[in-house]
Amino acid sequence: MATGSVSTADHLRAALDGPWGAVREQAREQLAGDRFIDDPDLDYRAARARVLEQMRALGGLGLAERGFRRENGGTGEPGAAVVGLEMLAYTDLSLWVKSGVQWGLFGGAVENLGTERHRDFIKRLISLDLLGCFAMTESGHGSDVANLETTATYDPATQEFVVHTPTPSGRKDYIGGAAEHARMAAVFAQLITPEGNQGVHCLLVPIRDEQGNDLPGVTTSDCGLKGGLPGVDNGRIVFDQVRIPRENLLNRYADVAPDGTYSSEIENPSRRFFTTLGTLVRGRVSVGGAAAAGARVALSIAGRYALKRRQFGDPDDGGEILLLDYRNHQRRLLPLVARSYALAFAQNDLVRRMHLVQTGQDLDPGAQRALEKRAAGLKVAQTRHATRAIQECREACGGAGYLTENRLVTLKADTDVFTTFEGDNVVLTQLVAKELLTAYSDEVRDLDALGWVRFAATMAGDVVRKRSGVRQLIQTLRDRGDESVDEGDLSKRAVQLQLFADREDYLVRTAGHRLRARAEETSPFEAFNNAQDHILAAGSAHIDRLVLEAFIEGIAGIEDPDARALAETVCDLFVYATLEENLSWFIMHRFMSVERAKAVRRGVNELVDRLRPDAMTLIEAMGVPESMLRAAMLEDASVYERS
C-alpha cells in the first residue's frame, strides 16, 4: 500500500460517494452484518420469502420514504432514495430488485402518474401494507411499449374499465412480484373509450386477495427458475374481462369522465405517451447505478485477491509472484477500475440532475428530456461495464472465482439481465442516437421511428456540438487545445476531449448523411436498417464523451492534492483504455496515425504500471467495505499463503 494511502483513499471515496455521501455512509452502517445478505443455499421459493422479510426490515430504516413527496408520506428526496437503495447492491441484488419494483416502479407509477385520489395507495405501498408490481412488458412486446396489446375498455354504464388480454402474446410477462407476493398491478394497457383508442395508459388492477389467491378474471403464473435473482418472484398475468373502478386510472396526464369522455391537457398522443414514460426515468437511473455497484464489488474482490494470490516462481529470488505484478493482470483489472471511477462520477452527476428535475428546482423545459437521454446512455454504459467487469474478475480469480462462496458467479448471474430490463441496451443506444440526430427538435419529438428517419435525412449539417450542452469547465479545456490531435500530447485533457468529441461528431454527422442518401432511393425502414450499425456507434460515442466529461468535472471537486493527482492518472487510464478499444476506428477514419495508435497502447502499459503501487488505495476508495465483500477466498490462507 502506498504511503498515506488511507487518507488518500478516504478523499477519493468521498469524491466518488458524491453529493449524497452521508446517505452512502449511513447505508454502509445500516446494511452491515448478516441481516441483508443473500443465502445461495436456499431454493428459489425460500429465497423469495427471505427477501420479502428483508424488505420489511428495510421499511424500518427510512430508505423507502425518501423517494416519495411529503404530501404522500415521504420526505421528498429522490436523489437520496436512488443512492440509498443502490447500496443494497453491495448486499444482495435480489433485495435491490424487489425493493426497486415495490418502491421505485410500482410506487413511482402511482405517485408520478396518479393524483390526489390515489394518495392512500401510496401510503400503503410505502409501508408494505400494499405489495405491488409493474405490469408493462408483454410476451409479444417488451421494448415496443406503444404497441402493447392489453386493453382497458371503458364501460359508461357501470363507470368501470374492463381490463383484458386479447391474445396469447398480450400476456404480461417477466413481471417482478407477479408470481407470489403482489396484490395489485400497475398495468399499462391500450385505453379504449367510446371515442376510440387513446393509446397506452396506466391503471391500478387488483390481482390477488389477502390470502394470495388470484382474483376473479386474473390468472397469474410463475416464470420459475431464472439465470439469477432467485429472490425475485417474476411471474405472468393474464386478464379475462377484469372490471375495475373508473378511479383506478392513473389520471395525472389524462382522464375519463363518468360518461366516457376522454380529456388530456397534452393534446398530441405521441407527446402524451412520451411524457408518461418520461416520469418513470428514476428506474432507469437506478438500474445503471446498481449495475455499476455490482461491478465495484467484483473488482474489490478480484483486486484484493490479486494482491494476495501468488503464482509461478521469480527466477531472481525464487519466490512466487503476486498476480497483480503481472502486466497482463494489471491490464485486466486496472482499466476496469478506471472505468468504474468514471461511471461513478457520471452517475453522481446524473442523480443530481434527476433530483433537481424531480424536486422542481430545474424547470428548464428541456431538462426532463435531456435527463431521459443521459439516463438511457449511462444505463447502457454501466450495465455493459458490469457484464464485462464481473466476467473478467471471475476469470482473474481462476477456479476460486467459480465457487459460489466467492460471490463472483452470483454477481455475474444477478446483473446479467440488467442489460435487458428498464430498456434493452441496443434500443436505448438507438434512443440516444435519435436524440442526437434530431438535435432536440420539438417537431421530431412526436414522430414515430420512420418519421424521425425522414427528418434526419433532411436535417441541417453539423449541429451536434451546438446542442450538446458542453459546460464551461469542459469548454475551457477544449478551447486551450491549439494543436491538431495528432500533434498534441495525448496526456492533455484538451486533446483527449477533442478525440472523444471528434469521434462523436463524425459518427453523428455521417449517420445523418447515410440516412439522407438512402432515404432518397428506398423506404424509411430500409434507410434506417441500412444505417443501424452506424447509428448505434454514434450513440456509443456520445455516451463515452459524456462519461469523460463527468470524470473531469468530478476530479475538479477533489481538494486533496494527492487524491486529485491519483484521480488524474486514473482518468488518463480510462481515456487511453477507451481509445485503445477503438483504435481501428480512429486509424481507419484518419483521426490518428499508426504511430500515435502505438503510443496509445504503450500509454496503457505505462499507466497500469504507474498505478500498481496504489492498487489497494484505488480498491478501498471504491467504497465497498471489506466486511461486505463476503468472499471466502480472501480469508482462506490455503489459496494464497505459502510456508
XYZ file of C-alpha atoms in Angstrom:
643
model
C 0.000 0.000 0.000
C 1.340 3.422 -0.916
C 2.398 5.829 1.813
C -0.524 7.843 3.099
C -2.946 5.630 1.238
C -5.554 5.608 3.995
C -6.161 9.348 3.855
C -5.894 9.376 0.074
C -8.436 6.555 -0.134
C -10.756 8.476 2.171
C -10.552 11.591 -0.005
C -11.139 9.591 -3.165
C -14.035 7.708 -1.616
C -15.654 10.977 -0.557
C -15.395 12.225 -4.135
C -16.830 9.005 -5.569
C -19.618 8.966 -2.973
C -20.765 12.279 -4.384
C -23.416 14.729 -3.144
C -25.199 12.059 -1.097
C -22.067 10.745 0.577
C -23.704 10.874 4.008
C -26.513 8.650 2.727
C -23.987 6.131 1.412
C -22.065 6.132 4.670
C -25.241 5.642 6.677
C -26.213 2.730 4.421
C -22.827 1.091 4.936
C -23.605 1.026 8.643
C -27.276 0.083 8.328
C -26.649 -2.777 5.907
C -23.655 -4.252 7.743
C -23.888 -7.717 9.231
C -25.851 -10.739 8.088
C -29.382 -9.359 8.133
C -29.497 -8.276 4.475
C -27.165 -10.734 2.750
C -28.282 -13.484 0.397
C -28.092 -17.200 1.142
C -27.089 -19.096 -2.023
C -28.060 -22.428 -0.444
C -31.774 -21.536 -0.414
C -34.084 -22.764 -3.154
C -35.868 -20.007 -5.037
C -39.084 -20.147 -3.033
C -37.210 -19.842 0.253
C -35.073 -17.081 -1.268
C -38.220 -15.150 -2.195
C -39.596 -15.458 1.323
C -36.288 -14.283 2.781
C -36.121 -11.249 0.501
C -39.674 -10.227 1.406
C -38.749 -10.488 5.081
C -35.641 -8.373 4.438
C -37.746 -5.782 2.642
C -39.918 -5.434 5.710
C -36.765 -4.872 7.763
C -35.676 -2.213 5.265
C -39.015 -0.498 5.786
C -37.909 0.423 9.295
C -34.731 2.159 8.095
C -36.427 5.046 6.287
C -34.969 4.210 2.880
C -38.309 3.991 1.088
C -39.781 7.274 2.340
C -37.065 9.325 0.672
C -38.424 8.534 -2.758
C -41.890 9.975 -2.185
C -43.212 13.502 -1.840
C -44.022 14.889 1.581
C -47.740 15.120 0.912
C -47.730 11.374 0.261
C -45.939 10.408 3.456
C -42.382 10.647 2.139
C -39.508 13.066 2.664
C -39.146 14.302 -0.922
C -35.516 13.291 -1.517
C -35.390 11.394 -4.832
C -31.608 11.674 -5.110
C -31.099 10.222 -1.644
C -33.623 7.477 -2.421
C -31.737 6.295 -5.513
C -28.371 6.407 -3.752
C -29.590 4.722 -0.565
C -31.253 1.831 -2.360
C -28.277 1.482 -4.722
C -26.212 0.452 -1.721
C -28.333 -2.714 -1.490
C -26.333 -3.932 -4.489
C -23.444 -4.485 -2.070
C -25.565 -6.979 -0.136
C -27.994 -8.826 -2.419
C -29.217 -7.775 -5.848
C -32.453 -9.735 -5.418
C -33.251 -7.453 -2.498
C -32.372 -4.406 -4.605
C -34.616 -5.512 -7.488
C -37.512 -6.442 -5.222
C -37.275 -3.097 -3.423
C -36.971 -1.265 -6.725
C -40.116 -2.910 -8.070
C -42.143 -2.051 -4.970
C -40.985 1.466 -4.178
C -39.454 2.539 -7.468
C -41.523 1.102 -10.322
C -44.901 0.390 -8.714
C -44.660 3.264 -6.244
C -43.198 5.605 -8.836
C -46.032 4.850 -11.259
C -48.704 5.553 -8.657
C -47.113 8.778 -7.434
C -45.935 10.198 -10.747
C -48.898 9.180 -12.883
C -51.618 9.383 -10.229
C -53.335 12.266 -8.468
C -54.860 13.118 -5.101
C -57.347 10.274 -5.371
C -54.508 7.722 -5.333
C -52.765 9.057 -2.236
C -53.976 6.250 0.029
C -52.401 3.680 -2.276
C -49.043 5.449 -1.934
C -49.089 5.474 1.847
C -49.969 1.774 1.913
C -47.273 0.766 -0.563
C -44.580 2.715 1.320
C -45.363 0.750 4.470
C -45.668 -2.535 2.502
C -49.289 -2.826 3.554
C -49.906 -2.984 -0.206
C -47.492 -5.086 -2.262
C -47.483 -4.242 -5.935
C -45.911 -4.947 -9.299
C -45.247 -3.039 -12.506
C -47.019 -4.752 -15.400
C -45.684 -3.153 -18.562
C -43.807 -5.854 -20.501
C -45.786 -8.399 -22.517
C -44.713 -11.659 -24.118
C -45.084 -10.113 -27.563
C -43.868 -6.593 -26.791
C -41.012 -5.717 -24.496
C -39.264 -2.614 -25.765
C -42.144 -1.555 -28.041
C -44.397 -0.193 -25.310
C -46.587 1.811 -27.689
C -47.843 -1.419 -29.260
C -48.798 -3.312 -26.103
C -51.896 -5.459 -26.648
C -53.613 -5.475 -23.236
C -56.787 -3.374 -23.379
C -58.676 -1.307 -20.810
C -62.094 -0.571 -22.285
C -64.340 1.925 -20.542
C -67.950 0.927 -19.852
C -70.046 4.083 -19.234
C -72.989 2.010 -17.986
C -71.086 0.833 -14.913
C -68.346 3.509 -14.855
C -65.708 0.789 -14.928
C -62.736 -0.173 -17.056
C -62.665 -3.716 -18.387
C -59.057 -4.947 -18.478
C -58.470 -7.775 -20.904
C -55.707 -9.843 -22.512
C -56.957 -10.264 -26.088
C -54.171 -12.529 -27.410
C -51.628 -15.003 -26.018
C -48.868 -12.511 -26.870
C -50.639 -9.856 -24.779
C -49.830 -11.757 -21.583
C -47.909 -9.658 -19.059
C -44.541 -11.371 -18.694
C -41.407 -11.373 -16.518
C -43.199 -9.130 -14.013
C -41.322 -8.893 -10.691
C -43.705 -9.652 -7.817
C -46.407 -11.177 -10.016
C -45.604 -14.811 -9.218
C -46.345 -14.711 -5.479
C -46.335 -11.526 -3.473
C -48.024 -8.680 -5.382
C -51.641 -7.879 -4.566
C -52.018 -5.099 -7.134
C -50.500 -4.337 -10.524
C -49.820 -1.034 -12.250
C -50.988 -2.221 -15.667
C -50.063 -0.494 -18.920
C -52.819 -1.013 -21.481
C -54.415 0.475 -24.576
C -57.124 2.753 -23.195
C -60.321 2.429 -25.220
C -63.198 4.858 -24.716
C -66.401 5.328 -26.732
C -64.388 7.771 -28.859
C -61.757 5.152 -29.770
C -58.264 4.004 -28.760
C -56.468 6.705 -26.742
C -53.113 4.911 -26.580
C -51.206 3.361 -23.683
C -52.182 4.444 -20.156
C -51.567 3.022 -16.683
C -54.299 1.649 -14.392
C -54.263 0.016 -10.965
C -55.645 -3.515 -11.117
C -56.026 -5.719 -8.013
C -54.754 -9.220 -8.839
C -54.852 -11.178 -5.551
C -56.820 -11.294 -2.336
C -55.219 -11.097 1.094
C -54.735 -14.869 1.161
C -52.742 -14.740 -2.054
C -55.416 -16.231 -4.298
C -55.959 -14.881 -7.812
C -58.996 -12.617 -8.045
C -61.814 -13.452 -10.499
C -60.698 -12.994 -14.090
C -56.997 -12.852 -13.150
C -54.646 -15.739 -13.836
C -51.103 -15.468 -12.539
C -48.313 -17.961 -13.159
C -44.678 -18.348 -12.198
C -41.763 -17.729 -14.563
C -39.860 -20.291 -12.483
C -36.106 -20.550 -12.332
C -34.084 -17.780 -13.935
C -30.397 -17.249 -14.644
C -30.086 -15.241 -11.421
C -32.043 -13.112 -8.911
C -33.652 -16.122 -7.177
C -35.263 -13.906 -4.538
C -37.423 -12.060 -7.099
C -40.764 -13.703 -7.880
C -41.113 -12.976 -11.594
C -44.454 -14.033 -12.998
C -47.047 -13.699 -15.726
C -50.536 -12.202 -15.650
C -53.493 -12.809 -17.937
C -56.702 -10.765 -17.609
C -60.126 -12.016 -18.639
C -62.604 -9.133 -18.653
C -61.489 -7.818 -15.244
C -63.553 -4.857 -14.084
C -62.014 -2.047 -12.049
C -63.430 1.331 -10.896
C -63.021 4.344 -13.180
C -60.952 5.987 -10.428
C -58.222 3.337 -10.829
C -56.970 5.091 -13.946
C -53.792 6.971 -13.014
C -55.006 10.297 -14.309
C -52.259 12.887 -13.980
C -51.981 13.395 -17.736
C -55.347 12.133 -18.952
C -58.752 11.265 -17.531
C -62.040 9.677 -18.472
C -65.252 11.307 -17.258
C -68.137 9.209 -15.921
C -69.867 9.428 -19.300
C -66.752 8.147 -21.098
C -65.434 11.475 -22.375
C -61.647 11.409 -22.680
C -59.612 14.508 -21.836
C -55.953 15.438 -21.581
C -54.007 18.676 -21.280
C -51.475 17.149 -23.687
C -53.293 17.061 -26.997
C -50.688 15.242 -29.060
C -50.977 11.472 -28.363
C -47.305 10.781 -29.022
C -46.158 13.563 -26.715
C -48.578 12.358 -24.056
C -47.119 8.849 -24.327
C -43.527 10.064 -24.017
C -44.450 12.364 -21.130
C -45.965 9.398 -19.294
C -42.880 7.237 -19.776
C -40.536 10.123 -19.000
C -41.863 10.452 -15.466
C -40.581 6.913 -14.795
C -36.947 7.770 -15.582
C -35.862 7.112 -11.990
C -35.996 3.369 -12.596
C -33.512 3.621 -15.436
C -31.215 5.819 -13.336
C -31.362 3.240 -10.560
C -30.632 0.192 -12.737
C -27.430 1.725 -14.061
C -26.298 2.689 -10.577
C -26.922 -0.778 -9.157
C -25.100 -2.483 -12.030
C -22.079 -0.243 -11.501
C -22.208 -1.011 -7.776
C -22.151 -4.730 -8.544
C -19.077 -4.198 -10.704
C -17.358 -2.363 -7.849
C -17.997 -5.339 -5.564
C -16.484 -7.733 -8.098
C -13.444 -5.525 -8.721
C -12.933 -5.100 -4.977
C -12.903 -8.878 -4.552
C -10.699 -9.637 -7.560
C -8.356 -6.754 -6.782
C -7.802 -7.816 -3.190
C -7.307 -11.409 -4.301
C -4.692 -10.316 -6.861
C -2.804 -8.570 -4.062
C -2.684 -11.806 -2.029
C -2.512 -14.668 -4.502
C 0.928 -15.697 -5.768
C 1.669 -17.926 -8.729
C 4.840 -19.059 -10.574
C 8.391 -18.505 -9.400
C 10.536 -15.419 -9.790
C 13.861 -16.549 -11.309
C 15.682 -13.792 -9.435
C 14.716 -14.668 -5.878
C 12.859 -17.951 -6.196
C 9.733 -16.576 -4.565
C 6.325 -16.662 -6.180
C 4.918 -13.554 -7.866
C 1.762 -11.693 -6.892
C -0.905 -11.843 -9.558
C -1.157 -8.067 -9.738
C 2.543 -7.796 -10.502
C 1.937 -9.400 -13.890
C 1.405 -6.822 -16.618
C -1.494 -8.752 -18.127
C -3.263 -8.948 -14.781
C -2.829 -5.211 -14.334
C -4.295 -4.716 -17.798
C -7.224 -6.995 -16.956
C -8.299 -5.209 -13.803
C -6.969 -1.660 -13.575
C -8.647 -0.252 -16.726
C -11.934 -1.657 -15.399
C -11.285 0.065 -12.069
C -10.671 3.278 -14.004
C -13.968 2.869 -15.868
C -15.718 2.244 -12.540
C -14.379 5.574 -11.311
C -15.533 7.316 -14.472
C -19.012 5.819 -14.228
C -19.295 6.671 -10.531
C -18.746 10.360 -11.276
C -21.158 10.159 -14.209
C -23.804 8.509 -12.018
C -23.407 11.178 -9.332
C -23.954 13.860 -11.948
C -26.984 12.013 -13.347
C -28.603 11.585 -9.924
C -28.006 15.260 -9.171
C -29.739 16.250 -12.419
C -32.608 13.877 -11.713
C -33.026 15.292 -8.205
C -33.181 18.873 -9.492
C -35.783 17.986 -12.113
C -37.946 15.849 -9.842
C -37.941 18.330 -6.965
C -38.865 21.209 -9.255
C -35.553 23.030 -8.846
C -34.769 22.720 -12.553
C -37.730 23.992 -14.549
C -35.957 24.262 -17.889
C -38.394 22.751 -20.397
C -35.586 20.723 -21.977
C -34.211 19.386 -18.698
C -36.537 16.386 -18.469
C -35.778 15.319 -21.995
C -32.027 15.756 -21.558
C -32.286 13.715 -18.350
C -34.027 10.874 -20.189
C -31.320 10.753 -22.867
C -28.491 10.821 -20.347
C -30.167 8.180 -18.171
C -30.599 5.908 -21.189
C -26.972 6.321 -22.226
C -25.494 5.745 -18.788
C -27.718 2.741 -18.156
C -26.201 1.185 -21.274
C -22.633 2.061 -20.264
C -22.984 0.858 -16.678
C -24.746 -2.427 -17.383
C -22.339 -3.346 -20.165
C -19.455 -2.474 -17.882
C -20.877 -4.711 -15.143
C -21.243 -7.664 -17.508
C -17.695 -7.272 -18.756
C -16.017 -6.420 -15.468
C -17.615 -9.200 -13.419
C -16.711 -11.802 -16.049
C -13.122 -10.552 -16.127
C -12.968 -10.667 -12.334
C -14.288 -14.229 -12.330
C -11.597 -15.341 -14.770
C -8.903 -13.387 -12.929
C -9.616 -15.415 -9.787
C -9.298 -18.790 -11.522
C -11.106 -21.775 -10.043
C -11.750 -19.947 -6.790
C -13.694 -17.354 -8.726
C -16.102 -20.037 -9.902
C -17.135 -21.032 -6.386
C -20.395 -19.558 -5.175
C -18.819 -18.812 -1.800
C -16.692 -16.161 -3.508
C -19.727 -14.254 -4.908
C -18.448 -13.529 -8.405
C -20.659 -16.065 -10.183
C -23.663 -14.817 -8.214
C -22.908 -11.226 -9.156
C -22.498 -12.305 -12.766
C -25.843 -14.127 -12.794
C -27.733 -11.386 -10.954
C -26.511 -8.496 -13.131
C -26.824 -10.297 -16.460
C -30.436 -9.237 -17.017
C -29.651 -5.597 -16.217
C -28.667 -5.146 -19.869
C -32.259 -6.041 -20.759
C -34.661 -4.612 -18.213
C -35.584 -0.940 -17.905
C -34.793 -0.765 -21.605
C -32.838 -3.148 -23.807
C -29.344 -1.747 -24.302
C -29.474 -1.747 -28.090
C -32.823 0.037 -28.079
C -31.579 2.592 -25.545
C -28.419 3.294 -27.537
C -30.649 3.875 -30.532
C -32.757 6.255 -28.447
C -29.651 8.254 -27.542
C -28.625 8.450 -31.191
C -32.123 9.507 -32.209
C -31.887 12.475 -29.862
C -28.531 13.413 -31.392
C -29.684 13.038 -34.973
C -32.786 15.112 -34.418
C -30.890 17.782 -32.490
C -33.569 18.046 -29.806
C -36.076 19.372 -32.311
C -39.557 19.630 -30.808
C -41.101 18.793 -34.130
C -39.401 15.395 -34.094
C -40.394 14.520 -30.542
C -43.771 13.423 -31.842
C -42.613 11.373 -34.812
C -42.559 7.611 -34.906
C -39.379 5.733 -35.831
C -39.876 6.138 -39.558
C -40.818 9.775 -39.162
C -37.573 10.683 -37.478
C -35.627 8.842 -40.152
C -37.259 11.128 -42.706
C -36.394 14.144 -40.572
C -32.781 13.094 -40.024
C -32.391 12.659 -43.765
C -33.187 16.337 -44.315
C -31.659 17.884 -41.209
C -29.114 20.678 -41.259
C -25.434 19.785 -41.144
C -23.324 19.578 -38.014
C -25.498 20.662 -35.098
C -24.183 18.255 -32.501
C -21.677 20.391 -30.669
C -24.021 23.368 -30.559
C -26.701 21.318 -28.848
C -24.728 19.008 -26.601
C -24.594 21.311 -23.609
C -20.847 21.258 -23.038
C -20.346 23.039 -19.763
C -17.942 25.841 -19.028
C -15.120 23.814 -17.471
C -15.119 21.342 -20.345
C -15.367 24.060 -22.972
C -12.458 25.942 -21.395
C -10.299 22.827 -21.552
C -11.189 22.241 -25.174
C -10.531 25.849 -26.099
C -6.972 25.548 -24.789
C -6.147 22.933 -27.408
C -4.400 24.842 -30.206
C -2.623 21.815 -31.696
C -4.037 19.210 -34.034
C -4.890 15.972 -32.295
C -2.087 14.071 -33.951
C 0.448 16.722 -32.961
C -0.866 17.223 -29.444
C 0.186 15.499 -26.276
C -2.287 12.686 -25.556
C -1.916 13.327 -21.842
C -3.549 16.758 -22.228
C -7.208 16.842 -21.321
C -7.951 19.170 -24.241
C -6.536 16.642 -26.697
C -8.404 13.766 -25.044
C -11.687 15.663 -25.141
C -11.097 16.564 -28.766
C -10.583 12.926 -29.729
C -13.766 11.810 -27.973
C -15.778 14.730 -29.378
C -14.428 14.333 -32.916
C -15.412 10.672 -32.961
C -18.915 11.506 -31.815
C -19.336 14.420 -34.219
C -18.097 12.447 -37.195
C -20.335 9.459 -36.473
C -23.457 11.555 -35.931
C -22.855 13.695 -38.987
C -22.082 10.779 -41.295
C -25.005 8.749 -39.927
C -27.252 11.631 -40.977
C -25.657 11.719 -44.424
C -26.059 7.971 -44.760
C -29.733 8.159 -43.839
C -30.282 11.010 -46.248
C -28.635 9.189 -49.143
C -30.651 6.009 -48.661
C -33.924 7.781 -47.909
C -33.860 9.304 -51.390
C -33.871 5.908 -53.062
C -35.605 3.497 -50.691
C -38.206 3.200 -47.907
C -37.686 4.803 -44.490
C -37.278 1.404 -42.855
C -34.659 0.336 -45.388
C -32.831 3.621 -44.862
C -32.830 3.153 -41.126
C -31.957 -0.531 -41.243
C -29.053 0.120 -43.589
C -27.581 2.645 -41.151
C -28.456 0.970 -37.845
C -24.896 -0.110 -37.054
C -23.720 3.431 -37.772
C -26.488 4.936 -35.625
C -25.605 2.675 -32.696
C -21.916 3.583 -32.989
C -22.859 7.269 -32.814
C -24.867 6.685 -29.653
C -21.999 4.803 -28.019
C -19.508 7.537 -28.886
C -21.790 10.144 -27.334
C -22.025 8.108 -24.133
C -18.222 7.827 -23.923
C -17.876 11.597 -24.205
C -20.458 12.269 -21.501
C -18.675 9.892 -19.135
C -15.292 11.523 -19.760
C -16.716 14.999 -19.140
C -18.299 13.828 -15.873
C -14.980 12.301 -14.781
C -13.123 15.561 -15.475
C -15.692 17.591 -13.560
C -15.576 15.110 -10.691
C -11.814 15.455 -10.389
C -12.170 19.240 -10.268
C -14.051 18.840 -6.987
C -11.247 16.930 -5.206
C -9.351 19.294 -2.919
C -6.700 16.945 -1.521
C -3.665 17.211 -3.865
C -2.573 13.566 -3.529
C -6.059 12.233 -4.139
C -6.542 14.597 -7.053
C -3.242 13.617 -8.658
C -4.116 9.938 -8.349
C -7.576 10.541 -9.819
C -5.978 12.373 -12.748
C -3.866 9.295 -13.503
C -6.930 7.051 -13.241
C -8.715 9.353 -15.683
C -5.793 9.067 -18.095
C -6.069 5.289 -17.919
C -9.805 5.477 -18.643
C -9.077 7.619 -21.696
C -6.207 5.529 -23.020
C -8.077 2.248 -22.493
C -11.155 3.624 -24.283
C -9.008 4.873 -27.158
C -7.262 1.505 -27.350
C -10.605 -0.280 -27.697
C -11.446 1.977 -30.640
C -8.025 2.247 -32.310
C -9.180 0.619 -35.532
C -11.892 3.250 -35.944
C -9.507 6.156 -35.276
C -6.953 4.786 -37.736
C -9.481 3.903 -40.459
C -11.018 7.352 -40.321
C -7.611 9.068 -40.166
C -8.117 10.704 -36.800
C -4.953 9.019 -35.588
C -1.751 7.870 -37.241
C -0.404 4.364 -36.775
C 2.450 5.798 -34.689
C 0.018 7.673 -32.467
C -2.016 4.465 -32.091
C 1.100 2.650 -30.908
C 1.623 5.433 -28.375
C -1.865 4.778 -27.013
C -1.049 1.118 -26.460
C 2.239 1.992 -24.765
C 0.373 4.535 -22.675
C -1.942 1.890 -21.224
C 1.075 -0.162 -20.166
C 2.775 2.848 -18.593
C -0.348 3.892 -16.730
C -1.165 0.491 -15.223
C 2.459 0.277 -14.133
C 2.239 3.723 -12.544
C -0.992 2.822 -10.720
C 0.157 -0.589 -9.488
C 1.611 0.747 -6.158
C -1.706 2.457 -5.426
C -3.913 -0.505 -6.287
C -5.190 -1.051 -2.741
C -5.865 2.652 -2.344
C -7.979 2.593 -5.504
C -9.848 -0.510 -4.337
C -10.577 0.912 -0.888
C -11.733 4.183 -2.413
C -14.442 2.414 -4.424
C -16.267 2.310 -1.122
C -17.280 -1.329 -0.696
C -16.493 -2.123 2.952
C -14.278 -5.163 3.354
C -16.879 -6.674 5.679
C -19.462 -6.563 2.861
C -17.342 -8.433 0.303
C -18.092 -11.865 1.805
C -15.681 -13.733 -0.474
C -14.314 -16.724 1.417
C -11.095 -16.875 -0.612
C -9.957 -13.542 0.808
C -9.803 -15.171 4.245
C -8.652 -18.616 3.077
C -4.910 -18.860 3.719
C -4.682 -22.066 1.682
C -5.195 -20.202 -1.595
C -2.533 -17.526 -1.179
C -0.152 -18.104 1.744
C 2.999 -20.138 1.299
C 5.085 -21.703 4.024
